[in-house]
Coordinates of C-alpha atoms in Angstrom, one line a residue:
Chain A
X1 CA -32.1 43.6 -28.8
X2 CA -30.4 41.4 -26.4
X3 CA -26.5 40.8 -27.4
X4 CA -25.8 37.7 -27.8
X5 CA -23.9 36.4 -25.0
X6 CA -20.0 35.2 -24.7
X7 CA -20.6 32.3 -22.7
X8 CA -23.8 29.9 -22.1
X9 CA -23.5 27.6 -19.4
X10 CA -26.3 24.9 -20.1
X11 CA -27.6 22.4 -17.5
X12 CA -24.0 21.9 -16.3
X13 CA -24.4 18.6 -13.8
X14 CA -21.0 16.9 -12.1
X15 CA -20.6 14.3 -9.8
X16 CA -17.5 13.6 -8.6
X17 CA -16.4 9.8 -7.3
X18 CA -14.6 8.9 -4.7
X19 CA -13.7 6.0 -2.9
X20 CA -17.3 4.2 -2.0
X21 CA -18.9 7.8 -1.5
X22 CA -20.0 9.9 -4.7
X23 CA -20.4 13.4 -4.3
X24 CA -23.3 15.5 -6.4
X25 CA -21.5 18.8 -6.7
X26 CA -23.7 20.3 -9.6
X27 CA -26.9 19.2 -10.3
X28 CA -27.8 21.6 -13.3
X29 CA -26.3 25.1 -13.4
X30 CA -27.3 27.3 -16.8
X31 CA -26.4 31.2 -17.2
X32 CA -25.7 33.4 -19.9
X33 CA -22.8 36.4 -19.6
X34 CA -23.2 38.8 -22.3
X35 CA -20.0 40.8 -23.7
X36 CA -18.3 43.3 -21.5
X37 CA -20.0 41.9 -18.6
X38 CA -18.5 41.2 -15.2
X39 CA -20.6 38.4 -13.4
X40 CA -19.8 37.2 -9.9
X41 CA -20.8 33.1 -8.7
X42 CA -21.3 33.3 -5.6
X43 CA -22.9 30.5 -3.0
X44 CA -22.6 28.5 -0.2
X45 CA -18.8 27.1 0.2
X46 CA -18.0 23.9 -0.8
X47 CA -20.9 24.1 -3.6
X48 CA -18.8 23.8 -6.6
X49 CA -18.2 27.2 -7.8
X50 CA -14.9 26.4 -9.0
X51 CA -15.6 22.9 -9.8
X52 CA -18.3 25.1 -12.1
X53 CA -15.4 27.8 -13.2
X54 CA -12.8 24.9 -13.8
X55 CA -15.5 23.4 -16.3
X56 CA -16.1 26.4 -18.1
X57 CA -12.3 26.4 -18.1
X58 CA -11.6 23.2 -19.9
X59 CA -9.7 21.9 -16.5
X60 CA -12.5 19.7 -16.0
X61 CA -15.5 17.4 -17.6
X62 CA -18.9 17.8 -17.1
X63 CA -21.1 14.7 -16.8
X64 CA -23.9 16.6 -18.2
X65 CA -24.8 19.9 -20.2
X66 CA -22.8 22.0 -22.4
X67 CA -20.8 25.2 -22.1
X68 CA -21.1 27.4 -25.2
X69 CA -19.0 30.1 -26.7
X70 CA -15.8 28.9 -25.6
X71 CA -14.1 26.1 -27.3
X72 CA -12.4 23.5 -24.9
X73 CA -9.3 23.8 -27.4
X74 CA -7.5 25.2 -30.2
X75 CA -8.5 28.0 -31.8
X76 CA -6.6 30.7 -30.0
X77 CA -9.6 32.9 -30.5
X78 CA -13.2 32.0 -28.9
X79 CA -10.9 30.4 -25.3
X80 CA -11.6 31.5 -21.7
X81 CA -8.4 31.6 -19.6
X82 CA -8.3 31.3 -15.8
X83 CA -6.5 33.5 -12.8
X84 CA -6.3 31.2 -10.0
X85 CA -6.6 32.2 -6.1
X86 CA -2.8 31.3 -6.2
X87 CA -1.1 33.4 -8.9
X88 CA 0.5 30.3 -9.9
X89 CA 3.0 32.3 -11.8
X90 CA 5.9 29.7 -13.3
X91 CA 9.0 30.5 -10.8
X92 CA 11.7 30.1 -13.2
X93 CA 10.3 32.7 -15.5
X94 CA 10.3 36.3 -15.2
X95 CA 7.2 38.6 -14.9
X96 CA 7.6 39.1 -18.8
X97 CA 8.4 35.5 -19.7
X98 CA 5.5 34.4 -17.4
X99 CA 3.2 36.6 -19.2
X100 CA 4.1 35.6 -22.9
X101 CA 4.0 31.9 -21.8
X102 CA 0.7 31.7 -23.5
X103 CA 1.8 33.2 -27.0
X104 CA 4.9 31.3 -27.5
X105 CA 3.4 27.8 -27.5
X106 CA 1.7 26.5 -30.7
X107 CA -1.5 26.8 -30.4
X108 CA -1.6 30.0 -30.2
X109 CA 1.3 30.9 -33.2
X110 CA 2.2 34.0 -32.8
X111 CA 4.7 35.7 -34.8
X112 CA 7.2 37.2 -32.6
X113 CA 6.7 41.1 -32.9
X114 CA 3.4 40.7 -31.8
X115 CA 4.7 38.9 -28.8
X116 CA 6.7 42.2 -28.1
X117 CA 3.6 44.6 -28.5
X118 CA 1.5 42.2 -26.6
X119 CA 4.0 42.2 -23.8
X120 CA 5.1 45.8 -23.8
X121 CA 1.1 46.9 -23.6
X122 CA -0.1 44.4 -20.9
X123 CA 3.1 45.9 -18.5
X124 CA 1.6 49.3 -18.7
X125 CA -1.7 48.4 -18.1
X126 CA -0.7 46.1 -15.0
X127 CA 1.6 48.9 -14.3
X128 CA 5.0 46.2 -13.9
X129 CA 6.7 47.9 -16.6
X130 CA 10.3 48.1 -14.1
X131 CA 9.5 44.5 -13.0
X132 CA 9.7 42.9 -16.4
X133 CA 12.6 41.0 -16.0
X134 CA 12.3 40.4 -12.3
X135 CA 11.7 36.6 -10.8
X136 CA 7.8 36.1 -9.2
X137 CA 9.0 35.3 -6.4
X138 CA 10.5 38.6 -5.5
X139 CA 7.1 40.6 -6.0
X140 CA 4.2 41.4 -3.8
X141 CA 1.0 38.9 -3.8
X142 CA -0.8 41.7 -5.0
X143 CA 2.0 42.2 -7.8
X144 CA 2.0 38.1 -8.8
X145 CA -1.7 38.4 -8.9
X146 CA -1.6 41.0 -11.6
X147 CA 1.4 39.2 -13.4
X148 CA -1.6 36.3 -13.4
X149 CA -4.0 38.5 -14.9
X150 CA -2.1 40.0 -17.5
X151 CA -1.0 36.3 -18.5
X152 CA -4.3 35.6 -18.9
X153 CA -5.3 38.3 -20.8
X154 CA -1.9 37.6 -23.0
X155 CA -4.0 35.7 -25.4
X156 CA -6.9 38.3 -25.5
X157 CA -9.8 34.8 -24.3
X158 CA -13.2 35.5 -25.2
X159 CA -13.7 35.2 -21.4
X160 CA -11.6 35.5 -18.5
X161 CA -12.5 33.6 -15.3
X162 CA -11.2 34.5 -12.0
X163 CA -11.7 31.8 -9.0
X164 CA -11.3 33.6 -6.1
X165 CA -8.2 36.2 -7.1
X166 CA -8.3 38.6 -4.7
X167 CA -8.8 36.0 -1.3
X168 CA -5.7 36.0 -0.7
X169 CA -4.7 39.6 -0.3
X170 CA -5.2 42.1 2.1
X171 CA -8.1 44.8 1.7
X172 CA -6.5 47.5 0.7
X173 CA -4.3 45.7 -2.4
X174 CA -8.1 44.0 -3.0
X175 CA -9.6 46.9 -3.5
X176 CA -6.9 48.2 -5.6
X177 CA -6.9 45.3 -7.7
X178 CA -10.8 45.6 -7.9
X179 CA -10.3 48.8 -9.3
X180 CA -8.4 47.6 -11.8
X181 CA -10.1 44.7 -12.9
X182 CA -12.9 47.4 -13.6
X183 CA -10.7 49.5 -15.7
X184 CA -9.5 46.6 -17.5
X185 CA -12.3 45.6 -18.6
X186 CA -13.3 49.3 -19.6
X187 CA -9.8 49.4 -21.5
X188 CA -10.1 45.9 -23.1
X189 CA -13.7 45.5 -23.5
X190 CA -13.1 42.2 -21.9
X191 CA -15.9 39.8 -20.5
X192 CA -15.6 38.5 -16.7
X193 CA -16.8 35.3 -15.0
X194 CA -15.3 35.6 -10.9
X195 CA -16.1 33.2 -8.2
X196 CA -15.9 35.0 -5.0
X197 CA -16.9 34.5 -1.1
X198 CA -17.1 37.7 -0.8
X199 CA -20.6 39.6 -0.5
X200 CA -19.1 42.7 -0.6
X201 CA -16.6 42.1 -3.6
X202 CA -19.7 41.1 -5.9
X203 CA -21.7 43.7 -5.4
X204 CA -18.6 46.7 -5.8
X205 CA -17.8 44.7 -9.2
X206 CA -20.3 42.7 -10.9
X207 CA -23.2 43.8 -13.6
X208 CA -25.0 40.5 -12.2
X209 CA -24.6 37.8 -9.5
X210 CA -25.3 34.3 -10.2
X211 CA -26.1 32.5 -6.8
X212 CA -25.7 29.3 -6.6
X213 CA -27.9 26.7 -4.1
X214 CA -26.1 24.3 -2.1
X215 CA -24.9 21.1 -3.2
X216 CA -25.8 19.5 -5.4
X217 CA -25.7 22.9 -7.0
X218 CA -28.3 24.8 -9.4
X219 CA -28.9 28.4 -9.9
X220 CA -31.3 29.6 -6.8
X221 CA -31.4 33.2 -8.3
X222 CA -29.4 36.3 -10.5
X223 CA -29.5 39.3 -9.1
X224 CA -29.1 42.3 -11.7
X225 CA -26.7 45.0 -9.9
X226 CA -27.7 48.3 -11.3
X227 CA -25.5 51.0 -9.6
X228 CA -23.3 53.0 -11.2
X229 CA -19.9 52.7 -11.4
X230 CA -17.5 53.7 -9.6
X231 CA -19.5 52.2 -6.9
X232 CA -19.6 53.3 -2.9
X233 CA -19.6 50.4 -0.5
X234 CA -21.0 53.2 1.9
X235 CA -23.8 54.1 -0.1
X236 CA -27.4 52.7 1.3
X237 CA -28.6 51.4 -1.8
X238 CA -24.7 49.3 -1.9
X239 CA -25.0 48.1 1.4
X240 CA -29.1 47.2 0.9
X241 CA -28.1 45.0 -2.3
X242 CA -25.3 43.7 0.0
X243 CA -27.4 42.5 3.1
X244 CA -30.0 41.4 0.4
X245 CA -27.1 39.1 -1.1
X246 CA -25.4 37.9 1.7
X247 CA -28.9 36.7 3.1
X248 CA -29.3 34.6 0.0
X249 CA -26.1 33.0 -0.1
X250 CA -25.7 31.8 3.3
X251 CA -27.1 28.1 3.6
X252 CA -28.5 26.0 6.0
X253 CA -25.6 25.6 9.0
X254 CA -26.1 21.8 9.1
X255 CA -25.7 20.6 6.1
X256 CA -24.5 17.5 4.9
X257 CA -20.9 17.5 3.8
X258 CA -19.5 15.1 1.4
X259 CA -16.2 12.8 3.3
X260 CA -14.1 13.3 0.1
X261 CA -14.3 16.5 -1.8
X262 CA -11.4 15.5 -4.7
X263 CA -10.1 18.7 -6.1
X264 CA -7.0 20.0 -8.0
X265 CA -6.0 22.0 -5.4
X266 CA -2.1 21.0 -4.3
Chain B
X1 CA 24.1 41.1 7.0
X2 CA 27.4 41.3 8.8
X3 CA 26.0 39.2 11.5
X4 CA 25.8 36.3 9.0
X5 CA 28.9 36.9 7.8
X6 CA 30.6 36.7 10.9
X7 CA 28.3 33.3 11.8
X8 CA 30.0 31.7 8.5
X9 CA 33.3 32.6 8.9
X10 CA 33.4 31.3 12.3
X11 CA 31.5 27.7 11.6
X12 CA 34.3 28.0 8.7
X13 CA 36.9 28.5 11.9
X14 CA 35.6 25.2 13.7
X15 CA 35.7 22.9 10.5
X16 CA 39.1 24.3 9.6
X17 CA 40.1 23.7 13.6
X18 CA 38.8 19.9 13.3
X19 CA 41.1 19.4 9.8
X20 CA 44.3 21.1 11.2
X21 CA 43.4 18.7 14.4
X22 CA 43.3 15.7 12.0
X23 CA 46.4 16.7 10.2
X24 CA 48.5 17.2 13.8
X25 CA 47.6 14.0 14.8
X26 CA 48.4 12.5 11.4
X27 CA 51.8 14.2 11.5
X28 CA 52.6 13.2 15.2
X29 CA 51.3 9.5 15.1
X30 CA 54.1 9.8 11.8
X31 CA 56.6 10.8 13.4
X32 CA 56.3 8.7 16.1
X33 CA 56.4 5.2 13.9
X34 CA 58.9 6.7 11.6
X35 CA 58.4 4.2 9.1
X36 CA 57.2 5.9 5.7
X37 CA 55.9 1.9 4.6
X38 CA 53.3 2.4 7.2
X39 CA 52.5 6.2 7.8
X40 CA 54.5 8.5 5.2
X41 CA 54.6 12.1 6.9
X42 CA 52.5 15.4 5.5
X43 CA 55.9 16.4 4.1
X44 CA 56.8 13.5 2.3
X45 CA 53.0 14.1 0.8
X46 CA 53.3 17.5 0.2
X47 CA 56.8 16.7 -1.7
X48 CA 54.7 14.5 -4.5
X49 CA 52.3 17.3 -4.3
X50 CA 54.7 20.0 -4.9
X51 CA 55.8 18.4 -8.5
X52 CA 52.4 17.9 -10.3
X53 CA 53.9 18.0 -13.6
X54 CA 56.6 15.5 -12.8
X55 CA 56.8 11.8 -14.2
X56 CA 55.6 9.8 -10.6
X57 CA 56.9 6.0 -10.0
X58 CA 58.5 6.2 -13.6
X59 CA 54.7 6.8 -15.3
X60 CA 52.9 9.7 -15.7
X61 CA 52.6 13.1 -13.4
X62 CA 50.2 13.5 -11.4
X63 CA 47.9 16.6 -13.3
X64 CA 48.1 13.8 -16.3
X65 CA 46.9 10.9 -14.4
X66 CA 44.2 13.3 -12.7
X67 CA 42.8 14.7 -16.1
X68 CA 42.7 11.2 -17.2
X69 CA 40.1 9.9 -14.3
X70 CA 38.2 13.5 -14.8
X71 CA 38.2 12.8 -18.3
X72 CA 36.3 9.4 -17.6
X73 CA 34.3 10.3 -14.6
X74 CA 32.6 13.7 -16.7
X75 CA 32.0 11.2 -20.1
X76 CA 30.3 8.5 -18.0
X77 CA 28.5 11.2 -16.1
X78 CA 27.1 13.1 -18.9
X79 CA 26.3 9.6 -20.4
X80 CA 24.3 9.0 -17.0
X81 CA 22.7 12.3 -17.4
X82 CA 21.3 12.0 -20.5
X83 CA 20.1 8.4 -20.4
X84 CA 18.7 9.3 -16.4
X85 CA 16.7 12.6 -16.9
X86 CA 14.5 11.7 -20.2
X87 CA 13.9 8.2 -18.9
X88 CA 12.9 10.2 -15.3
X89 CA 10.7 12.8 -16.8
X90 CA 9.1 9.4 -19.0
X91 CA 8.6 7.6 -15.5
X92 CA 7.1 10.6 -13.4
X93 CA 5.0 11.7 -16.3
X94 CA 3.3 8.3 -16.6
X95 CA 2.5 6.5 -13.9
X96 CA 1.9 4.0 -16.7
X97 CA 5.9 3.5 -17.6
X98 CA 6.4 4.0 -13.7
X99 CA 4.2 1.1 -13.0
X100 CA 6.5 -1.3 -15.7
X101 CA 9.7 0.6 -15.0
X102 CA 9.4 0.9 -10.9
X103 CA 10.3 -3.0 -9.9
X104 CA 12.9 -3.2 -12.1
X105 CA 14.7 -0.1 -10.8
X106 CA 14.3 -0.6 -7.5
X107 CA 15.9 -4.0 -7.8
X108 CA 18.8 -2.9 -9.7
X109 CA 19.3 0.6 -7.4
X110 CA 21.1 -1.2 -4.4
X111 CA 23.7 -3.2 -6.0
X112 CA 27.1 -1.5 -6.3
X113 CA 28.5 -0.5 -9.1
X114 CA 31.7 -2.5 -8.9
X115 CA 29.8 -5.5 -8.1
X116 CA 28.9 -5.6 -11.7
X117 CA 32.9 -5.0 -12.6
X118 CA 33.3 -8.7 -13.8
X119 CA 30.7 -8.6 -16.0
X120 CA 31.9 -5.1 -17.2
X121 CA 35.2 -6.9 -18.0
X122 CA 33.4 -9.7 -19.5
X123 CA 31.3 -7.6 -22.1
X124 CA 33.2 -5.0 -22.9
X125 CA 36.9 -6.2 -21.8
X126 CA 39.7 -4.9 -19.9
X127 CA 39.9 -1.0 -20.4
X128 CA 38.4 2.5 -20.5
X129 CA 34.5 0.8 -21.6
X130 CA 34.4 -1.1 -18.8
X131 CA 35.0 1.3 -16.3
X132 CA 32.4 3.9 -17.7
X133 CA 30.4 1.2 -17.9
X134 CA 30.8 1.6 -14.1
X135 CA 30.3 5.4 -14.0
X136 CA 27.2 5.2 -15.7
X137 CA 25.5 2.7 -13.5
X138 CA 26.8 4.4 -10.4
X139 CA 25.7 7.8 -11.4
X140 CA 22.9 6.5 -13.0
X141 CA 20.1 6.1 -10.5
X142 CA 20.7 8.6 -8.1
X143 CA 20.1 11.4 -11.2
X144 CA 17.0 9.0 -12.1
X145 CA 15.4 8.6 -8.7
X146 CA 15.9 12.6 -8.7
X147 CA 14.1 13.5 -11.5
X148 CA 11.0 11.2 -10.9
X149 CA 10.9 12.6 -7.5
X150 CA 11.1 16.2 -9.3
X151 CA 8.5 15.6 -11.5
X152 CA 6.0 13.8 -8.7
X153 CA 6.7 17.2 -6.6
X154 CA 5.2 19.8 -9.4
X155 CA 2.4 21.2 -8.6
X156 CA -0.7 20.5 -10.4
X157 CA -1.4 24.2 -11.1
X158 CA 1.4 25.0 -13.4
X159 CA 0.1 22.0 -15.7
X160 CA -3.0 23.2 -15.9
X161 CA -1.9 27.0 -16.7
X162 CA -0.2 25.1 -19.6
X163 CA -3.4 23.2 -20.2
X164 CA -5.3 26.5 -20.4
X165 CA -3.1 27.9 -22.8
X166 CA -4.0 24.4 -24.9
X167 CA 0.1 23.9 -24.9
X168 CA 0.3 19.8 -26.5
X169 CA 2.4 17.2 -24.5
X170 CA 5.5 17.9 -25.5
X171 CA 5.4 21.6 -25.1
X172 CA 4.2 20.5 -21.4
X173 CA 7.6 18.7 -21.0
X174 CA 9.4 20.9 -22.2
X175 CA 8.3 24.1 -20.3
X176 CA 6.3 23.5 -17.2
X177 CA 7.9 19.6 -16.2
X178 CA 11.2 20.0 -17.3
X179 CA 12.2 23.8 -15.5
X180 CA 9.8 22.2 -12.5
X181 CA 11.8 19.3 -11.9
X182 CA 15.3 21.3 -12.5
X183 CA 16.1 21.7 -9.0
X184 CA 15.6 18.2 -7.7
X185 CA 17.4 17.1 -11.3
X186 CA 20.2 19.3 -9.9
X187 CA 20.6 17.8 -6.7
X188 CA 20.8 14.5 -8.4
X189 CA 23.3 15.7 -10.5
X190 CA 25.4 16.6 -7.2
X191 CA 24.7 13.3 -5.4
X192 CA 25.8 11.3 -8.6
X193 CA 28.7 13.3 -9.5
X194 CA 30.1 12.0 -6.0
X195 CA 29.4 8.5 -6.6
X196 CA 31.0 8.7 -10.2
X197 CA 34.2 9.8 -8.2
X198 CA 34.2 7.3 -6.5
X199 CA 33.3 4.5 -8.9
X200 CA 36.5 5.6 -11.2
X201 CA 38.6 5.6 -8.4
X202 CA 37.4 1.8 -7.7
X203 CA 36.9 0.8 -11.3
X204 CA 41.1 2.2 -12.0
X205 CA 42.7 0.0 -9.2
X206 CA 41.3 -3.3 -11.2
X207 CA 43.8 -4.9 -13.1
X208 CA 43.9 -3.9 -16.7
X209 CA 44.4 -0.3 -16.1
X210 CA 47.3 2.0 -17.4
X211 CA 46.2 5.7 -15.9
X212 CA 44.2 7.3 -13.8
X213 CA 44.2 8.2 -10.3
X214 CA 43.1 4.8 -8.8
X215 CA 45.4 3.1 -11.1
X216 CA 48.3 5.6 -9.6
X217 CA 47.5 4.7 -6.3
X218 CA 47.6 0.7 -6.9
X219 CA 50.7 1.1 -8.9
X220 CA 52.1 3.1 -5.6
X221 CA 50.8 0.3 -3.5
X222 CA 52.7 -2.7 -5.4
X223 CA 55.8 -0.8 -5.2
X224 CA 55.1 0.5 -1.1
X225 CA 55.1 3.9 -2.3
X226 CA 52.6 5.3 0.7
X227 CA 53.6 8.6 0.3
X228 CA 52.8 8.9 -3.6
X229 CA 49.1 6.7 -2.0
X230 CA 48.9 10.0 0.3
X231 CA 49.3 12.7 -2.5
X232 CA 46.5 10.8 -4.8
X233 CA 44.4 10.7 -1.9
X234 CA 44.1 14.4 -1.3
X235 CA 43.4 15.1 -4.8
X236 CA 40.4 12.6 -5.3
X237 CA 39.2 14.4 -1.7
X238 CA 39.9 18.1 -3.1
X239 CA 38.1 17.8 -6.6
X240 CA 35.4 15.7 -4.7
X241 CA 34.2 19.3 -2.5
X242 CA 35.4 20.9 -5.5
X243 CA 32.7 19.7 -7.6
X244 CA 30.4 19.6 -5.0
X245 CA 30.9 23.5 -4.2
X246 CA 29.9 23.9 -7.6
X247 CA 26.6 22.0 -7.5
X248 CA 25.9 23.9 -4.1
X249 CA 26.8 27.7 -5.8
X250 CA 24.9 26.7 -9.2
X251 CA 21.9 25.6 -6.9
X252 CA 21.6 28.7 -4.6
X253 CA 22.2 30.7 -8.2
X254 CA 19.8 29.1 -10.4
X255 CA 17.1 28.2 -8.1
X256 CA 16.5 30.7 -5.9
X257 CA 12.6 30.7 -6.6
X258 CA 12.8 26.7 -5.0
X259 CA 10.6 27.3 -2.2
X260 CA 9.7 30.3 -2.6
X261 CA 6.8 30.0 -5.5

């Protein structure tokens, strides 16, 4: 019997508008992830992945289609929460404060000594336990990325989505983060939905890979990963599924771009 | 380390070599008119200076008349400050309430302060309302132009972590606009804080006025006491970088992340 899944995304369309041009980003986009899973969007760039992630988010409105499984608010419960490709940690706080920032506001209600567990557990598993009361901006990007995660995960969402978290970084912190995103979700049992550019990232992480056509964007195929984990990026059969996926992703080099691609991005 | 250490100390060495400069030439151009209705000497200053407790020109001493401008200049600056900052954080929030608010501000911004002393006089009469009055306007728009400008610079991300967390609009305010803005809220604090220094001075030499450092230093005046004009002057100028020291350290100390995010 097939679980049922966290999060359907159902014939998500969005257009955005912009001054005399309009801009088909998604045409209709529909997946399933199923609990514990870990599924990488990946497509051409610029075809509204995270347009797509920031939907299933709640930062943004679809003109078409429905997302279920999530609730777009309240109900501290059935919620996906997002690590940006910034960490976009609050500056003023410290890595502890930063973390709890979720629990302390109202809709979430939560009585104070669970704040302290919370906090006290999600520093040992990002490992920042002597950094707790240190400002953001005197950690590594590696370090502000985990502070991101652990926020994140500070509200234990249904779904966690991740646009892009490791792009930033150099390998070797990516691959250590990678590694830990893995383990987390081992630890916590906790569903994933990343946007990534990067072939090789998908394949060492995700269960499936949802791969997006170009703009206007609709699901040209999900390829199944079925290696083991942990997972070799020397190993053939890796590097096959790799080539196979990189050949699928890349578009057409002449494609027509859009003048005005609005996005949230400052 | 050391390096910058010895970089300040000697920009320290050329600012203090430009004052003593001043100073010199002050004392000699003194010295040579030798007429203390015109140019009183840095002694005849530093004799005032030297008896702060002491009843000046028959009135009060000098500390008294100096805590009473302070006294005024910190009421109509916190008055400022708490009418500026919720009305900026309204104004950069909503471009709504900017778009009413925007004209109006920008109209009133450029006139001085004490331009608007008659009507101060008028409405409220001769007397301590009237000149905070004053202070307020003065220090007024700079700590509103601030925080607008504070909240416009924000970036969008930290909203939208607050929006993921489904925080409600006040709770946005109050943690993600409010400690965003803080910094350029702080320099408006500093750049108003100067202007309400001024504005009491200005607002103390009108008529009407019994205390205060501006009123000491028109009483002086009227009775051709430069050298009492002299003394009032360097304490208006030393609690001037005084405060703004403080601004300065509490920005460096409270916003080191500015910048840096």
């Amino acid at each position: 019997m097939i679980p049922k899944p966290v999060l359907s995304v159902t014939g998500i369309a969005k257009t955005f508008h912009g001054e005399g041009t309009s801009c088909p980003a998604l045409a209709d986009v529909s997946f399933d992830v199923g609990p514990r899973e870990i599924v990488c969007i990946m497509g051409p760039s610029g075809c509204g992945k995270s347009t797509l992630l920031r939907i299933i988010g709640g930062l943004e409105i679809a003109d078409a289609g429905s997302i279920q499984g999530v609730s777009g608010s309240g109900e501290g419960t059935a919620s996906a929460t997002m690590v940006f490709q910034d960490s976009a940690l609050f500056p003023w706080l410290s890595v502890e404060e930063n973390i709890v920032y979720g629990l302390r506001l109202a809709a979430q209600k939560m009585p104070e000594e669970e704040v302290r567990r919370r906090v006290t557990e999600l520093l040992e598993l990002i490992h920042l336990g002597p950094f707790a009361h240190s400002p953001p901006h005197e950690l590594s990007g590696g370090m502000k990325q985990r502070v991101a995660v652990a926020r994140a995960l500070a509200i234990r969402p249904s779904i966690l989505l991740m646009d892009e978290p490791f792009s930033a970084l150099d390998i070797f912190t990516r691959r250590e983060l990678e590694d830990e995103i893995q383990r987390i979700r081992n630890e916590l049992e906790t569903t994933i939905l990343m946007v990534t550019h990067n072939p090789e990232e998908a394949v060492y992480l995700a269960d499936r890979i949802v791969i997006l056509s170009e703009r206007p964007a609709m699901v040209s195929e999900i390829l199944p990963v079925g290696l083991p984990h942990p997972r070799n990026p020397a190993d053939p059969e890796f590097i096959r599924i790799r080539e196979r996926l990189t050949l699928m992703v890349q578009g057409r080099p002449d494609r027509e771009m859009c003048k005005t691609i609005p996005s949230a991005s400052k | 380390m050391v390096l910058i250490k010895r970089q300040t100390i000697r920009d320290y060495g050329k600012g203090l070599a430009v004052v003593v400069l001043l100073l010199v030439i002050w004392e000699c151009a003194a010295l040579i008119i030798n007429n203390n209705y015109i140019l009183p000497t840095l002694g005849e200053i530093a004799e005032v200076l030297l008896h702060p407790f002491e009843p000046v020109l028959g009135g009060e001493s000098l500390v008294a008349n100096t805590l009473v401008s302070l006294k005024e200049v910190l009421s109509g600056f916190f008055i400022a400050a708490a009418l500026a900052i919720p009305l900026g954080l309204l104004i950069g929030w909503s471009s709504e309430v900017q778009a009413y608010l925007n004209p109006a501000i920008q109209l009133l911004r450029p006139i001085p302060p004490i331009a608007w002393m008659p009507f101060a006089i008028a409405w409220f009469g001769i007397g301590i309302n009237s000149i905070l009055f004053i202070i307020v306007l003065g220090a007024f728009f700079p700590i509103l132009i601030n925080t607008v400008d504070g909240v416009l610079s924000i970036r969008i991300r930290w909203i939208e972590v607050a929006e993921m967390f489904h925080a409600t609009t006040p709770e946005k305010l109050r943690t993600v606009v409010f400690p965003g803005a803080l910094p350029r809220i702080w320099t408006g604090l500093r750049v108003s804080f100067a202007i309400a220094w001024m504005c009491v001075v200005a607002a103390e030499m009108l008529p009407g006025t019994t205390a205060g450092l501006g009123f000491l230093i028109m009483y002086a005046y009227n009775l051709g006491q430069l050298d009492v004009i002299g003394a009032g002057m360097v304490i208006i100028g030393i609690i001037g970088l005084g405060a703004d020291m403080l601004f300065r350290e509490g920005h460096a100390r409270f916003f080191a992340w500015e910048g840096k995010e």
